[in-house]
Amino acid sequence: MNLLNRLLREREYGLTAVILIIGASVAFIDTGFLAAGNLKDLIIRCAPTCIVACGVMLVVLTGEIDISVGSLMALLAALMGMMISETRMELSMWLGIPATLMLGTLVGAFTGALVTFGKVPSIIVTLGLLTALRGLTTLIMGGNNIDGLPDGLGQMTKYGVLGMPISVWTAIVVIIITGMIITQTALGRRLFAVGGSRYSAKMVGLSETRLKLFVFAYTGFLTGLATVVDIPRLPKIEAGIGIGFELLVITCVVVGGVSISGGRGKLRGVLLAVLLMTMIRPALTFMDVGESGEKWTRAIQGMFILLAVITDSIAQRRRQRRIHDH
Amino acid sequence: MTIRERLRKFRWWHELGLVILIISLLVAAGTLMPRFLDIKSQLLLSRHIWEMAILALGMTLIIITGGIDLSVGAAMGLCAVAFGMTFQYTGSLALSCVAAMLTGGLGGAVNGVLISKIKVHPLIVTLATYAAFRGIAEGLSQGVSYSQFGEAFSQIARGKWFGVPIPAYLFLALAVGFAVFLSKTPTGRFLYAIGHNERAARFSGIRVDRIKFWLYATSGMLAGLATVIYISRFNTAKADAGTGFELDVITAVVVGGTSIFGGRGNIAGTVLGLLLIHETRLFVGRYWQVDELKSIIIGALLIASILLYRILSPKKGRE
Amino acid sequence: MTIYTLMKRKLLILTLTVSAILLGCSGDKESKPTPIQGGDNTAKTVTVGLLPKIKGIAYFSSCAEGAREAAAELGNIELIYDGPTDGDPKKQAEMIESWTVDGVDVIAVSPNAPDVVANAMKEAMAEGVQVITWDADAAADTRSYFVNQATAQSIGEGMVNVMIDDLGPDTEGDVVIISSDATSANQNSWIDVMKPAIENSNLNLATIKYPGENASQALADSQDVIKKYPNLIGLFGISSVSFPGAAEAVEQTGHSGKVLVTGLSTPNDMKKFVHSGTVRSVVLWNTVDLGYLTIYVAEALATGKFEKGATTFTAGRLGEKEIVGDNVLLGDILVFTKDNIDNYDF
């Protein structure tokens, strides 16, 4: 019972256990699942989700939410393509990429401003942006795909440097920086204070406004970063990029054990959740579930989320009961 | 009572604002496109909104308690598959309708149990069931679409009584019922108490868990009902029924003045919100004929309406 | 500040908003496109609503290009090109209903799910609107003519035949289909044709993947099946998202030359893969001509020029096109290869 308790109590242990169990059982059916090439692909797919989840996690820690990242990614991809593609404006990559990052930060800051100064709940602002930005992207792309991104960018995002695409290196840097923000800085401690109890945060005199502006702008910036390092990997830029990405990111944050009302959560948990959510689909492929099984993929993904959510809640109650007992 | 006192007692500012917005939209639309105001075509095109409108009633109650239901659209997919499979095996439309409603109710009950008994946040529960319901619907039906329910069945959504579409009567009856429940019954008033302060509501003896359970179960049943109309309208039952509905419904409820944090809102506001969104979408679609504009304008309308309310609200910092 | 003054201010701002909206709308009045009129003033203007399955994807944009070309040539056409940007067939039905109310003369539908739009199309016909289908057909009693570029049968068989021809008829091995959503009506109808065709060949259908209209997922799923099935020799990408995704996956995993990719997409999207050798043949038809022919048929139907029972139809630069039953035929599907793909720009 001790082990079970521990697995339930610590989100990271539970997730690690589930990941190991899935990995082992799929490898039992087909050892190819654990081949180096496959693991590498898995890490590459995790990278953009990890990058953006780092931002959204901070947003959720402050008690807010951001469900606009998928549409923002599509808009930024379209704008980046228009700027640097050799069939469009043909700007230098070294001009277009910083511009993309800046635009992402600006949209994020705009979201933050509406939430803090405009006092509009973040779920409403980002719900509005989710629809509006997608429409805007389709409108400005005018039904034409964009290709012809600079070769150098394609090479770096597909094959990369030192054996890994730049998206993976970027993700590592972002994770380290975000980890340091959370644990090492006064800003990080403020995050938990604001999310945990707005009242007490105000009493200590922390600026909630500036903090929230920062987390939204940071998320916008990271969305831009993920766009720049991951989208050129795809064959072309189209209006449908990033559909459903916002829900994937939120799911990872929640499954990773970050409390949706803010104030509680660990970066490790979120990263493990990203790995888990990313590995379910390839795991099913390697289990060779067959033609009709393929159509159950979404149901199985949904069940995993449900399971994670229920166990977390039960674990939390156990924890509370222990506190009461002592 | 002086005018000033009357004004102070007036509680319907948000609704008044919506009415003014709707009227000005109609005036503008009528000027630019006179045939837009034609009653007959308005009634005909009203069929684009009834399923959403029915879902919005349940959603209003849920959001008033401070909850949310992201799974309604996916639940419609599940209900549609239940309807289609029942029809395939029994050939009875009545049984199929019952199956759709029951499936919806069951799905809603799952949400309800997880929220009220296991105490998971509604946003998380329904985000999970959003994925699960749609996935199960796809798996069960294997992506097949069920069709050929006959001409008579399609009259539920397309037929008219005295020139008014049949779903309109259904919606009006439901809307009145929900409005009376919300404003006149003790349980209805408890919803506001829960939304304001759940802990206080609990301590004052309100059976919060039971109420919440039934709210989500009702929302599921309404999804079943909406699915029946949806299937009748398109003569097709398929796992993709209701895709994207959840966001449209939440938008309508929030534009209608229900606070996303709970504790404030009413059915009249929701009805006006639905009307505003429906007419906006209709006008943009018919006048500019650019589908992308609809989502841009609805998204902007959502943010702008709440921003405006926040700026103009006499009581600042209410959260 | 008292509540009273706040209320006054609130009303003032509301009024301002209202006037802003009114001004904004009337300001746009001038920018609304006026119908293109020909020199002949007596010619009746025909309003044609051209409804794609999905607006905003390259395939239908190229069809629209051809449609605009035809409208400009004919001179008496007011062309409306609009469709759901998310490909939701429910919204297609709703657009047909709106257009019917607004008195559009001809509605040309590319149904994304024929059952879903059937009722709306029947109602439009009952209101006296000429309803035709293009690109994909619907039930015969919901439209008068179908501008037919390819049936599900010829598309499905075309893809399998191209794969067999390119691999060599005796080659044995696994193939995988990368589709769209599990509920996509068109893709499912092609799969129904492809399955028996693959069964009757030396190929073996290992599995079918449903990544949806999601480019990253299509790329990821293709990478996974390449690793999972060592005997894989062919991938079918049967949507404009999954075809480039599958080709990209083959190149990124270094399987170019070992796994052949074929499928349906526009030539512009596939040129680079055809030139690199990952893709040898792309199956499609001339989409620009398809849009062009559709508008010619629509105009002829609305002005009564279309003769019932005729076996040919003359459409501008396309010349004579065959009519079989109620199908106006564009011609056979095209197979784009290294030799001819650069001749097409759409």
XYZ file of C-alpha atoms in Angstrom, chain A residues 29-30 37-39 41-42 45 138 142-145 147-148 158-159 230-236 238-243 281-288 290-291 294-295 297-298, chain C residues 55-58 61 85 181-182 188 195 205-211 213-217 219-221 223-225 227-229 240-241 244-245 248 251-253 265 268-269 272-273:
88
model
C 4.638 -6.465 -28.703
C 7.103 -4.713 -30.980
C 15.041 6.469 -34.175
C 11.566 6.213 -32.741
C 12.516 7.726 -29.400
C 11.011 11.228 -33.244
C 9.003 11.176 -30.039
C 7.186 15.832 -31.456
C -7.752 32.084 -43.267
C -6.612 33.789 -49.068
C -6.750 30.055 -49.719
C -3.170 29.745 -50.886
C -0.560 27.668 -49.142
C 6.001 27.150 -49.284
C 9.501 28.042 -50.319
C 14.174 18.881 -39.869
C 17.663 17.548 -39.250
C 8.698 23.559 -35.571
C 6.474 24.721 -38.447
C 9.205 24.784 -41.159
C 9.431 21.021 -40.551
C 6.051 20.654 -42.273
C 5.773 20.449 -46.060
C 3.882 23.755 -46.352
C -1.572 26.325 -44.455
C -4.453 27.925 -42.592
C -5.232 24.733 -40.654
C -1.983 24.674 -38.674
C -2.321 24.152 -34.932
C -6.008 23.165 -34.855
C -0.730 7.616 -30.758
C 2.580 6.039 -31.830
C 2.072 3.391 -29.127
C -1.208 2.408 -30.748
C 0.474 2.316 -34.159
C 3.132 -0.042 -32.857
C 0.536 -2.220 -31.154
C -0.982 -2.636 -34.594
C -5.855 -2.747 -36.860
C -8.160 -0.864 -39.089
C -7.581 3.017 -35.425
C -10.997 4.601 -35.063
C -7.655 6.181 -31.026
C -9.443 9.314 -29.883
C -12.925 27.372 -48.337
C -9.344 28.401 -47.813
C -7.507 25.353 -49.125
C -5.397 25.441 -52.263
C -8.874 28.183 -54.473
C -13.595 27.421 -43.709
C -10.807 12.164 -40.147
C -12.465 8.819 -39.468
C -14.285 6.951 -46.729
C -9.708 -1.753 -50.374
C -3.125 -3.047 -46.882
C -1.398 -2.960 -43.482
C -3.575 -0.284 -41.856
C -5.362 3.023 -42.330
C -4.417 6.131 -40.337
C -6.763 8.999 -39.520
C -4.688 12.062 -38.619
C -6.782 17.734 -41.291
C -3.704 18.196 -39.143
C -0.368 18.516 -40.954
C 1.821 17.684 -37.938
C -0.225 14.606 -37.158
C 3.636 13.751 -40.745
C 3.908 11.953 -37.401
C 1.558 9.099 -38.329
C 6.774 8.431 -39.769
C 5.355 5.858 -37.360
C 4.002 3.487 -39.996
C 9.072 2.456 -38.815
C 6.384 -0.010 -37.795
C 6.061 -1.903 -41.086
C -4.401 17.529 -49.547
C -2.991 17.548 -46.016
C 2.397 16.161 -48.591
C 2.675 14.994 -44.969
C 7.655 14.726 -46.157
C 12.052 12.162 -47.041
C 12.769 12.981 -43.410
C 13.161 9.321 -42.437
C -3.241 16.888 -54.158
C 1.919 23.079 -56.812
C 1.934 21.377 -53.418
C 9.150 19.490 -54.948
C 8.417 15.882 -54.001
